[in-house]
JSON list of C-alpha atoms in Angstrom, two decimals:
[
{"chain": "Y", "resi": 1, "resn": "UNK", "atom": "CA", "xyz": [143.19, 53.13, -143.53]},
{"chain": "Y", "resi": 2, "resn": "UNK", "atom": "CA", "xyz": [144.22, 48.70, -143.72]},
{"chain": "Y", "resi": 3, "resn": "UNK", "atom": "CA", "xyz": [145.73, 47.40, -140.52]},
{"chain": "Y", "resi": 4, "resn": "UNK", "atom": "CA", "xyz": [149.33, 47.68, -139.89]},
{"chain": "Y", "resi": 5, "resn": "UNK", "atom": "CA", "xyz": [149.46, 49.57, -143.18]},
{"chain": "Y", "resi": 6, "resn": "UNK", "atom": "CA", "xyz": [152.65, 50.48, -144.98]},
{"chain": "Y", "resi": 7, "resn": "UNK", "atom": "CA", "xyz": [152.82, 53.27, -148.27]},
{"chain": "Y", "resi": 8, "resn": "UNK", "atom": "CA", "xyz": [154.52, 51.16, -150.94]},
{"chain": "Y", "resi": 9, "resn": "UNK", "atom": "CA", "xyz": [156.83, 54.42, -150.81]},
{"chain": "Y", "resi": 10, "resn": "UNK", "atom": "CA", "xyz": [156.62, 58.10, -148.95]},
{"chain": "Y", "resi": 11, "resn": "UNK", "atom": "CA", "xyz": [154.25, 60.88, -149.14]},
{"chain": "Y", "resi": 12, "resn": "UNK", "atom": "CA", "xyz": [153.64, 64.46, -147.53]},
{"chain": "Y", "resi": 13, "resn": "UNK", "atom": "CA", "xyz": [150.58, 66.55, -147.42]},
{"chain": "Y", "resi": 14, "resn": "UNK", "atom": "CA", "xyz": [149.98, 69.85, -147.69]},
{"chain": "Y", "resi": 15, "resn": "UNK", "atom": "CA", "xyz": [149.37, 72.00, -143.59]},
{"chain": "Y", "resi": 16, "resn": "UNK", "atom": "CA", "xyz": [146.24, 73.55, -144.18]},
{"chain": "Y", "resi": 17, "resn": "UNK", "atom": "CA", "xyz": [147.69, 75.84, -140.96]},
{"chain": "Y", "resi": 18, "resn": "UNK", "atom": "CA", "xyz": [144.48, 77.61, -139.32]},
{"chain": "Y", "resi": 19, "resn": "UNK", "atom": "CA", "xyz": [142.51, 78.57, -142.87]},
{"chain": "Y", "resi": 20, "resn": "UNK", "atom": "CA", "xyz": [138.95, 77.53, -142.72]},
{"chain": "Y", "resi": 21, "resn": "UNK", "atom": "CA", "xyz": [138.47, 77.18, -146.95]},
{"chain": "Y", "resi": 22, "resn": "UNK", "atom": "CA", "xyz": [140.43, 78.47, -149.70]},
{"chain": "Y", "resi": 23, "resn": "UNK", "atom": "CA", "xyz": [138.93, 79.12, -153.63]},
{"chain": "Y", "resi": 24, "resn": "UNK", "atom": "CA", "xyz": [140.53, 77.63, -156.27]},
{"chain": "Y", "resi": 25, "resn": "UNK", "atom": "CA", "xyz": [139.54, 78.75, -160.24]},
{"chain": "Y", "resi": 26, "resn": "UNK", "atom": "CA", "xyz": [140.77, 77.16, -163.14]},
{"chain": "Y", "resi": 27, "resn": "UNK", "atom": "CA", "xyz": [140.83, 79.90, -166.38]},
{"chain": "Y", "resi": 28, "resn": "UNK", "atom": "CA", "xyz": [140.54, 78.95, -169.84]},
{"chain": "Y", "resi": 29, "resn": "UNK", "atom": "CA", "xyz": [141.38, 80.20, -172.75]},
{"chain": "Y", "resi": 30, "resn": "UNK", "atom": "CA", "xyz": [140.78, 78.15, -176.41]},
{"chain": "Y", "resi": 31, "resn": "UNK", "atom": "CA", "xyz": [141.50, 78.66, -180.07]},
{"chain": "Y", "resi": 32, "resn": "UNK", "atom": "CA", "xyz": [142.33, 77.58, -182.82]},
{"chain": "Y", "resi": 33, "resn": "UNK", "atom": "CA", "xyz": [145.15, 79.76, -184.22]},
{"chain": "Y", "resi": 34, "resn": "UNK", "atom": "CA", "xyz": [147.26, 78.97, -181.30]},
{"chain": "Y", "resi": 35, "resn": "UNK", "atom": "CA", "xyz": [146.93, 83.66, -181.51]},
{"chain": "Y", "resi": 36, "resn": "UNK", "atom": "CA", "xyz": [147.59, 83.79, -178.22]},
{"chain": "Y", "resi": 37, "resn": "UNK", "atom": "CA", "xyz": [146.55, 87.64, -177.51]},
{"chain": "Y", "resi": 38, "resn": "UNK", "atom": "CA", "xyz": [143.16, 86.26, -176.28]},
{"chain": "Y", "resi": 39, "resn": "UNK", "atom": "CA", "xyz": [145.41, 84.58, -173.82]},
{"chain": "Y", "resi": 40, "resn": "UNK", "atom": "CA", "xyz": [147.92, 87.47, -172.60]},
{"chain": "Y", "resi": 41, "resn": "UNK", "atom": "CA", "xyz": [144.85, 89.39, -172.35]},
{"chain": "Y", "resi": 42, "resn": "UNK", "atom": "CA", "xyz": [143.26, 87.84, -170.19]},
{"chain": "Y", "resi": 43, "resn": "UNK", "atom": "CA", "xyz": [146.20, 86.52, -167.84]},
{"chain": "Y", "resi": 44, "resn": "UNK", "atom": "CA", "xyz": [147.03, 90.85, -167.70]},
{"chain": "Y", "resi": 45, "resn": "UNK", "atom": "CA", "xyz": [143.39, 91.01, -166.32]},
{"chain": "Y", "resi": 46, "resn": "UNK", "atom": "CA", "xyz": [143.15, 87.91, -163.67]},
{"chain": "Y", "resi": 47, "resn": "UNK", "atom": "CA", "xyz": [146.85, 89.48, -162.52]},
{"chain": "Y", "resi": 48, "resn": "UNK", "atom": "CA", "xyz": [144.91, 92.45, -161.59]},
{"chain": "Y", "resi": 49, "resn": "UNK", "atom": "CA", "xyz": [143.05, 94.20, -159.10]},
{"chain": "Y", "resi": 50, "resn": "UNK", "atom": "CA", "xyz": [142.91, 94.15, -154.96]},
{"chain": "Y", "resi": 51, "resn": "UNK", "atom": "CA", "xyz": [141.28, 91.26, -154.79]},
{"chain": "Y", "resi": 52, "resn": "UNK", "atom": "CA", "xyz": [143.63, 89.29, -157.40]},
{"chain": "Y", "resi": 53, "resn": "UNK", "atom": "CA", "xyz": [144.14, 86.14, -157.10]},
{"chain": "Y", "resi": 54, "resn": "UNK", "atom": "CA", "xyz": [147.47, 84.95, -153.95]},
{"chain": "Y", "resi": 55, "resn": "UNK", "atom": "CA", "xyz": [149.04, 82.64, -156.54]},
{"chain": "Y", "resi": 56, "resn": "UNK", "atom": "CA", "xyz": [148.51, 82.15, -160.39]},
{"chain": "Y", "resi": 57, "resn": "UNK", "atom": "CA", "xyz": [149.96, 79.20, -162.66]},
{"chain": "Y", "resi": 58, "resn": "UNK", "atom": "CA", "xyz": [149.75, 78.97, -166.11]},
{"chain": "Y", "resi": 59, "resn": "UNK", "atom": "CA", "xyz": [149.73, 75.69, -168.29]},
{"chain": "Y", "resi": 60, "resn": "UNK", "atom": "CA", "xyz": [149.23, 74.83, -172.26]},
{"chain": "Y", "resi": 61, "resn": "UNK", "atom": "CA", "xyz": [148.72, 72.11, -174.28]},
{"chain": "Y", "resi": 62, "resn": "UNK", "atom": "CA", "xyz": [146.91, 70.84, -177.63]},
{"chain": "Y", "resi": 63, "resn": "UNK", "atom": "CA", "xyz": [144.00, 68.94, -177.19]},
{"chain": "Y", "resi": 64, "resn": "UNK", "atom": "CA", "xyz": [142.46, 65.62, -179.66]},
{"chain": "Y", "resi": 65, "resn": "UNK", "atom": "CA", "xyz": [140.23, 68.13, -181.74]},
{"chain": "Y", "resi": 66, "resn": "UNK", "atom": "CA", "xyz": [143.37, 70.73, -182.63]},
{"chain": "Y", "resi": 67, "resn": "UNK", "atom": "CA", "xyz": [142.42, 73.62, -180.33]},
{"chain": "Y", "resi": 68, "resn": "UNK", "atom": "CA", "xyz": [144.98, 75.70, -178.98]},
{"chain": "Y", "resi": 69, "resn": "UNK", "atom": "CA", "xyz": [144.22, 76.32, -174.52]},
{"chain": "Y", "resi": 70, "resn": "UNK", "atom": "CA", "xyz": [145.75, 78.27, -171.97]},
{"chain": "Y", "resi": 71, "resn": "UNK", "atom": "CA", "xyz": [144.88, 77.14, -168.65]},
{"chain": "Y", "resi": 72, "resn": "UNK", "atom": "CA", "xyz": [145.51, 80.29, -165.36]},
{"chain": "Y", "resi": 73, "resn": "UNK", "atom": "CA", "xyz": [144.90, 77.73, -162.71]},
{"chain": "Y", "resi": 74, "resn": "UNK", "atom": "CA", "xyz": [144.21, 80.12, -159.90]},
{"chain": "Y", "resi": 75, "resn": "UNK", "atom": "CA", "xyz": [143.80, 80.18, -155.35]},
{"chain": "Y", "resi": 76, "resn": "UNK", "atom": "CA", "xyz": [143.06, 82.58, -152.84]},
{"chain": "Y", "resi": 77, "resn": "UNK", "atom": "CA", "xyz": [143.36, 81.56, -149.59]},
{"chain": "Y", "resi": 78, "resn": "UNK", "atom": "CA", "xyz": [140.44, 84.48, -148.99]},
{"chain": "Y", "resi": 79, "resn": "UNK", "atom": "CA", "xyz": [136.96, 83.10, -150.15]},
{"chain": "Y", "resi": 80, "resn": "UNK", "atom": "CA", "xyz": [134.96, 86.03, -149.72]},
{"chain": "Y", "resi": 81, "resn": "UNK", "atom": "CA", "xyz": [138.18, 87.81, -151.74]},
{"chain": "Y", "resi": 82, "resn": "UNK", "atom": "CA", "xyz": [137.37, 85.60, -154.65]},
{"chain": "Y", "resi": 83, "resn": "UNK", "atom": "CA", "xyz": [134.02, 86.47, -154.72]},
{"chain": "Y", "resi": 84, "resn": "UNK", "atom": "CA", "xyz": [134.08, 89.82, -154.88]},
{"chain": "Y", "resi": 85, "resn": "UNK", "atom": "CA", "xyz": [136.93, 89.01, -158.19]},
{"chain": "Y", "resi": 86, "resn": "UNK", "atom": "CA", "xyz": [134.48, 86.64, -159.56]},
{"chain": "Y", "resi": 87, "resn": "UNK", "atom": "CA", "xyz": [131.85, 89.63, -159.63]},
{"chain": "Y", "resi": 88, "resn": "UNK", "atom": "CA", "xyz": [132.96, 92.90, -159.58]},
{"chain": "Y", "resi": 89, "resn": "UNK", "atom": "CA", "xyz": [136.69, 92.79, -161.58]},
{"chain": "Y", "resi": 90, "resn": "UNK", "atom": "CA", "xyz": [137.69, 93.65, -165.05]},
{"chain": "Y", "resi": 91, "resn": "UNK", "atom": "CA", "xyz": [138.43, 90.30, -165.47]},
{"chain": "Y", "resi": 92, "resn": "UNK", "atom": "CA", "xyz": [134.31, 89.58, -164.89]},
{"chain": "Y", "resi": 93, "resn": "UNK", "atom": "CA", "xyz": [133.34, 92.15, -167.40]},
{"chain": "Y", "resi": 94, "resn": "UNK", "atom": "CA", "xyz": [135.69, 90.56, -169.63]},
{"chain": "Y", "resi": 95, "resn": "UNK", "atom": "CA", "xyz": [134.17, 87.61, -169.75]},
{"chain": "Y", "resi": 96, "resn": "UNK", "atom": "CA", "xyz": [130.72, 88.44, -169.57]},
{"chain": "Y", "resi": 97, "resn": "UNK", "atom": "CA", "xyz": [131.31, 90.02, -172.69]},
{"chain": "Y", "resi": 98, "resn": "UNK", "atom": "CA", "xyz": [128.65, 88.62, -175.28]},
{"chain": "Y", "resi": 99, "resn": "UNK", "atom": "CA", "xyz": [131.26, 89.33, -177.50]},
{"chain": "Y", "resi": 100, "resn": "UNK", "atom": "CA", "xyz": [132.62, 86.12, -176.47]},
{"chain": "Y", "resi": 101, "resn": "UNK", "atom": "CA", "xyz": [130.24, 84.48, -178.79]},
{"chain": "Y", "resi": 102, "resn": "UNK", "atom": "CA", "xyz": [130.74, 85.68, -181.61]},
{"chain": "Y", "resi": 103, "resn": "UNK", "atom": "CA", "xyz": [134.27, 85.23, -181.62]},
{"chain": "Y", "resi": 104, "resn": "UNK", "atom": "CA", "xyz": [136.51, 82.55, -182.53]},
{"chain": "Y", "resi": 105, "resn": "UNK", "atom": "CA", "xyz": [138.24, 81.80, -178.99]},
{"chain": "Y", "resi": 106, "resn": "UNK", "atom": "CA", "xyz": [136.11, 79.85, -175.92]},
{"chain": "Y", "resi": 107, "resn": "UNK", "atom": "CA", "xyz": [136.29, 80.40, -172.80]},
{"chain": "Y", "resi": 108, "resn": "UNK", "atom": "CA", "xyz": [135.24, 78.77, -169.65]},
{"chain": "Y", "resi": 109, "resn": "UNK", "atom": "CA", "xyz": [135.78, 79.36, -165.85]},
{"chain": "Y", "resi": 110, "resn": "UNK", "atom": "CA", "xyz": [135.14, 75.90, -163.20]},
{"chain": "Y", "resi": 111, "resn": "UNK", "atom": "CA", "xyz": [135.80, 77.71, -159.67]},
{"chain": "Y", "resi": 112, "resn": "UNK", "atom": "CA", "xyz": [135.64, 76.27, -156.16]},
{"chain": "Y", "resi": 113, "resn": "UNK", "atom": "CA", "xyz": [135.49, 77.89, -152.46]},
{"chain": "Y", "resi": 114, "resn": "UNK", "atom": "CA", "xyz": [136.45, 74.61, -150.11]},
{"chain": "Y", "resi": 115, "resn": "UNK", "atom": "CA", "xyz": [135.91, 74.38, -147.08]},
{"chain": "Y", "resi": 116, "resn": "UNK", "atom": "CA", "xyz": [139.43, 73.37, -146.05]},
{"chain": "Y", "resi": 117, "resn": "UNK", "atom": "CA", "xyz": [138.05, 70.18, -144.10]},
{"chain": "Y", "resi": 118, "resn": "UNK", "atom": "CA", "xyz": [136.69, 68.27, -147.35]},
{"chain": "Y", "resi": 119, "resn": "UNK", "atom": "CA", "xyz": [139.87, 69.60, -148.70]},
{"chain": "Y", "resi": 120, "resn": "UNK", "atom": "CA", "xyz": [143.28, 67.31, -148.96]},
{"chain": "Y", "resi": 121, "resn": "UNK", "atom": "CA", "xyz": [146.77, 66.89, -151.38]},
{"chain": "Y", "resi": 122, "resn": "UNK", "atom": "CA", "xyz": [149.22, 63.99, -151.71]},
{"chain": "Y", "resi": 123, "resn": "UNK", "atom": "CA", "xyz": [152.59, 64.56, -152.64]},
{"chain": "Y", "resi": 124, "resn": "UNK", "atom": "CA", "xyz": [155.23, 62.51, -153.63]},
{"chain": "Y", "resi": 125, "resn": "UNK", "atom": "CA", "xyz": [158.54, 65.37, -152.69]},
{"chain": "Y", "resi": 126, "resn": "UNK", "atom": "CA", "xyz": [158.43, 67.89, -149.86]},
{"chain": "Y", "resi": 127, "resn": "UNK", "atom": "CA", "xyz": [158.54, 70.71, -152.85]},
{"chain": "Y", "resi": 128, "resn": "UNK", "atom": "CA", "xyz": [154.64, 73.03, -152.59]},
{"chain": "Y", "resi": 129, "resn": "UNK", "atom": "CA", "xyz": [152.25, 73.00, -155.66]},
{"chain": "Y", "resi": 130, "resn": "UNK", "atom": "CA", "xyz": [149.33, 74.78, -156.42]},
{"chain": "Y", "resi": 131, "resn": "UNK", "atom": "CA", "xyz": [147.23, 74.96, -153.16]},
{"chain": "Y", "resi": 132, "resn": "UNK", "atom": "CA", "xyz": [150.21, 74.60, -151.23]},
{"chain": "Y", "resi": 133, "resn": "UNK", "atom": "CA", "xyz": [151.90, 77.72, -151.61]},
{"chain": "Y", "resi": 134, "resn": "UNK", "atom": "CA", "xyz": [149.35, 79.64, -150.07]},
{"chain": "Y", "resi": 135, "resn": "UNK", "atom": "CA", "xyz": [151.46, 78.99, -147.46]},
{"chain": "Y", "resi": 136, "resn": "UNK", "atom": "CA", "xyz": [154.82, 78.88, -145.56]},
{"chain": "Y", "resi": 137, "resn": "UNK", "atom": "CA", "xyz": [154.44, 76.06, -143.46]},
{"chain": "Y", "resi": 138, "resn": "UNK", "atom": "CA", "xyz": [156.42, 73.05, -144.20]},
{"chain": "Y", "resi": 139, "resn": "UNK", "atom": "CA", "xyz": [154.67, 69.87, -145.66]},
{"chain": "Y", "resi": 140, "resn": "UNK", "atom": "CA", "xyz": [153.49, 67.82, -143.10]},
{"chain": "Y", "resi": 141, "resn": "UNK", "atom": "CA", "xyz": [154.36, 63.49, -144.05]},
{"chain": "Y", "resi": 142, "resn": "UNK", "atom": "CA", "xyz": [155.25, 61.32, -144.65]},
{"chain": "Y", "resi": 143, "resn": "UNK", "atom": "CA", "xyz": [152.01, 60.53, -144.24]},
{"chain": "Y", "resi": 144, "resn": "UNK", "atom": "CA", "xyz": [150.38, 55.99, -144.60]},
{"chain": "Y", "resi": 145, "resn": "UNK", "atom": "CA", "xyz": [147.00, 58.55, -145.87]},
{"chain": "Y", "resi": 146, "resn": "UNK", "atom": "CA", "xyz": [147.82, 56.84, -149.01]},
{"chain": "Y", "resi": 147, "resn": "UNK", "atom": "CA", "xyz": [147.93, 54.01, -151.92]},
{"chain": "Y", "resi": 148, "resn": "UNK", "atom": "CA", "xyz": [144.84, 51.89, -150.57]},
{"chain": "Y", "resi": 149, "resn": "UNK", "atom": "CA", "xyz": [141.46, 52.26, -151.79]},
{"chain": "Y", "resi": 150, "resn": "UNK", "atom": "CA", "xyz": [140.38, 55.09, -149.93]},
{"chain": "Y", "resi": 151, "resn": "UNK", "atom": "CA", "xyz": [143.25, 56.32, -149.27]},
{"chain": "Y", "resi": 152, "resn": "UNK", "atom": "CA", "xyz": [141.95, 60.02, -150.50]},
{"chain": "Y", "resi": 153, "resn": "UNK", "atom": "CA", "xyz": [139.45, 59.45, -148.72]},
{"chain": "Y", "resi": 154, "resn": "UNK", "atom": "CA", "xyz": [141.08, 59.33, -145.73]},
{"chain": "Y", "resi": 155, "resn": "UNK", "atom": "CA", "xyz": [143.20, 62.02, -145.84]},
{"chain": "Y", "resi": 156, "resn": "UNK", "atom": "CA", "xyz": [139.81, 64.72, -145.69]},
{"chain": "Y", "resi": 157, "resn": "UNK", "atom": "CA", "xyz": [139.11, 65.66, -142.68]},
{"chain": "Y", "resi": 158, "resn": "UNK", "atom": "CA", "xyz": [135.50, 65.57, -142.67]},
{"chain": "Y", "resi": 159, "resn": "UNK", "atom": "CA", "xyz": [135.09, 61.79, -143.80]},
{"chain": "Y", "resi": 160, "resn": "UNK", "atom": "CA", "xyz": [135.51, 61.37, -140.22]},
{"chain": "Y", "resi": 161, "resn": "UNK", "atom": "CA", "xyz": [132.16, 61.94, -140.01]},
{"chain": "Y", "resi": 162, "resn": "UNK", "atom": "CA", "xyz": [130.07, 62.54, -143.04]},
{"chain": "Y", "resi": 163, "resn": "UNK", "atom": "CA", "xyz": [129.61, 59.66, -146.15]},
{"chain": "Y", "resi": 164, "resn": "UNK", "atom": "CA", "xyz": [130.21, 62.91, -148.34]},
{"chain": "Y", "resi": 165, "resn": "UNK", "atom": "CA", "xyz": [127.47, 60.85, -150.53]},
{"chain": "Y", "resi": 166, "resn": "UNK", "atom": "CA", "xyz": [126.35, 63.10, -153.89]},
{"chain": "Y", "resi": 167, "resn": "UNK", "atom": "CA", "xyz": [122.86, 63.87, -155.23]},
{"chain": "Y", "resi": 168, "resn": "UNK", "atom": "CA", "xyz": [124.17, 64.62, -158.15]},
{"chain": "Y", "resi": 169, "resn": "UNK", "atom": "CA", "xyz": [122.68, 62.73, -160.30]},
{"chain": "Y", "resi": 170, "resn": "UNK", "atom": "CA", "xyz": [124.07, 64.24, -164.42]},
{"chain": "Y", "resi": 171, "resn": "UNK", "atom": "CA", "xyz": [126.62, 66.45, -166.15]},
{"chain": "Y", "resi": 172, "resn": "UNK", "atom": "CA", "xyz": [125.28, 69.56, -167.86]},
{"chain": "Y", "resi": 173, "resn": "UNK", "atom": "CA", "xyz": [124.03, 69.12, -171.45]},
{"chain": "Y", "resi": 174, "resn": "UNK", "atom": "CA", "xyz": [126.33, 71.70, -173.93]},
{"chain": "Y", "resi": 175, "resn": "UNK", "atom": "CA", "xyz": [124.77, 74.91, -174.80]},
{"chain": "Y", "resi": 176, "resn": "UNK", "atom": "CA", "xyz": [127.06, 77.86, -176.03]},
{"chain": "Y", "resi": 177, "resn": "UNK", "atom": "CA", "xyz": [126.23, 80.03, -173.20]},
{"chain": "Y", "resi": 178, "resn": "UNK", "atom": "CA", "xyz": [127.11, 77.50, -170.56]},
{"chain": "Y", "resi": 179, "resn": "UNK", "atom": "CA", "xyz": [126.46, 78.50, -165.75]},
{"chain": "Y", "resi": 180, "resn": "UNK", "atom": "CA", "xyz": [126.44, 75.37, -163.67]},
{"chain": "Y", "resi": 181, "resn": "UNK", "atom": "CA", "xyz": [126.81, 75.99, -160.21]},
{"chain": "Y", "resi": 182, "resn": "UNK", "atom": "CA", "xyz": [127.54, 72.39, -158.27]},
{"chain": "Y", "resi": 183, "resn": "UNK", "atom": "CA", "xyz": [124.98, 70.54, -155.75]},
{"chain": "Y", "resi": 184, "resn": "UNK", "atom": "CA", "xyz": [126.53, 70.10, -151.72]},
{"chain": "Y", "resi": 185, "resn": "UNK", "atom": "CA", "xyz": [129.05, 67.28, -152.58]},
{"chain": "Y", "resi": 186, "resn": "UNK", "atom": "CA", "xyz": [131.36, 67.79, -155.76]},
{"chain": "Y", "resi": 187, "resn": "UNK", "atom": "CA", "xyz": [134.36, 66.69, -156.89]},
{"chain": "Y", "resi": 188, "resn": "UNK", "atom": "CA", "xyz": [137.14, 68.18, -158.17]},
{"chain": "Y", "resi": 189, "resn": "UNK", "atom": "CA", "xyz": [141.15, 66.34, -158.90]},
{"chain": "Y", "resi": 190, "resn": "UNK", "atom": "CA", "xyz": [144.17, 67.99, -159.92]},
{"chain": "Y", "resi": 191, "resn": "UNK", "atom": "CA", "xyz": [146.68, 65.75, -160.58]},
{"chain": "Y", "resi": 192, "resn": "UNK", "atom": "CA", "xyz": [150.46, 67.04, -161.62]},
{"chain": "Y", "resi": 193, "resn": "UNK", "atom": "CA", "xyz": [153.73, 67.85, -161.21]},
{"chain": "Y", "resi": 194, "resn": "UNK", "atom": "CA", "xyz": [155.23, 70.75, -158.76]},
{"chain": "Y", "resi": 195, "resn": "UNK", "atom": "CA", "xyz": [156.46, 72.26, -162.05]},
{"chain": "Y", "resi": 196, "resn": "UNK", "atom": "CA", "xyz": [152.79, 73.58, -163.08]},
{"chain": "Y", "resi": 197, "resn": "UNK", "atom": "CA", "xyz": [152.22, 71.57, -166.16]},
{"chain": "Y", "resi": 198, "resn": "UNK", "atom": "CA", "xyz": [148.73, 70.42, -164.19]},
{"chain": "Y", "resi": 199, "resn": "UNK", "atom": "CA", "xyz": [147.43, 66.95, -166.59]},
{"chain": "Y", "resi": 200, "resn": "UNK", "atom": "CA", "xyz": [143.58, 69.30, -167.40]},
{"chain": "Y", "resi": 201, "resn": "UNK", "atom": "CA", "xyz": [141.51, 68.56, -170.05]},
{"chain": "Y", "resi": 202, "resn": "UNK", "atom": "CA", "xyz": [138.55, 70.73, -171.18]},
{"chain": "Y", "resi": 203, "resn": "UNK", "atom": "CA", "xyz": [135.70, 70.56, -173.55]},
{"chain": "Y", "resi": 204, "resn": "UNK", "atom": "CA", "xyz": [135.05, 74.43, -174.36]},
{"chain": "Y", "resi": 205, "resn": "UNK", "atom": "CA", "xyz": [134.87, 74.90, -178.42]},
{"chain": "Y", "resi": 206, "resn": "UNK", "atom": "CA", "xyz": [135.39, 78.07, -179.83]},
{"chain": "Y", "resi": 207, "resn": "UNK", "atom": "CA", "xyz": [133.09, 80.88, -179.56]},
{"chain": "Y", "resi": 208, "resn": "UNK", "atom": "CA", "xyz": [131.63, 78.68, -176.10]},
{"chain": "Y", "resi": 209, "resn": "UNK", "atom": "CA", "xyz": [131.68, 80.00, -172.46]},
{"chain": "Y", "resi": 210, "resn": "UNK", "atom": "CA", "xyz": [131.05, 78.32, -169.76]},
{"chain": "Y", "resi": 211, "resn": "UNK", "atom": "CA", "xyz": [131.25, 78.34, -165.98]},
{"chain": "Y", "resi": 212, "resn": "UNK", "atom": "CA", "xyz": [131.10, 75.28, -163.37]},
{"chain": "Y", "resi": 213, "resn": "UNK", "atom": "CA", "xyz": [131.10, 76.73, -159.88]},
{"chain": "Y", "resi": 214, "resn": "UNK", "atom": "CA", "xyz": [130.94, 74.33, -156.68]},
{"chain": "Y", "resi": 215, "resn": "UNK", "atom": "CA", "xyz": [130.49, 75.00, -153.39]}
]
């Protein structure tokens, strides 16, 4: 942080509490027609079972290619619970069904299991959204670590002892069915406003499944 830095506007950060990690997964359903039956079916499966997400946000947008996209952002306090959900739930069985490859619906998942030492948040108000909903603790702040180059890095606790360098050289190629596992350092940025309408963009198309996992 620059010497004698004064932020241009106030900002707050979520209190992480005593948790050591959390899991966040983005589930997307993409289609041409605007028929929401597949989206509603997947949403029902997301909420089902003992390891269902602790909190879910939902968004909808039309992309530049004309596809209708439904995105569900799911949060778990317990990464083990997410791992069980990702492998054993009714939703996992639905997602693994190859019948999805022959239809007119594309689905994708981006899942991250994040150590809290490598997680940061920044809010322009004290209204919690996203992962901040996983705790009842009040927001921390106003904080100074924002509004300058490197502010995000300074908000990551691990940055005081780790350069956070990435070994990732290139993006994965696109195929009908894709699974990509992140290396040690993968940066995921979610931006949006407290009403849950986070800005996300997806590259799946109808008849395609993709799955990205970061650890």
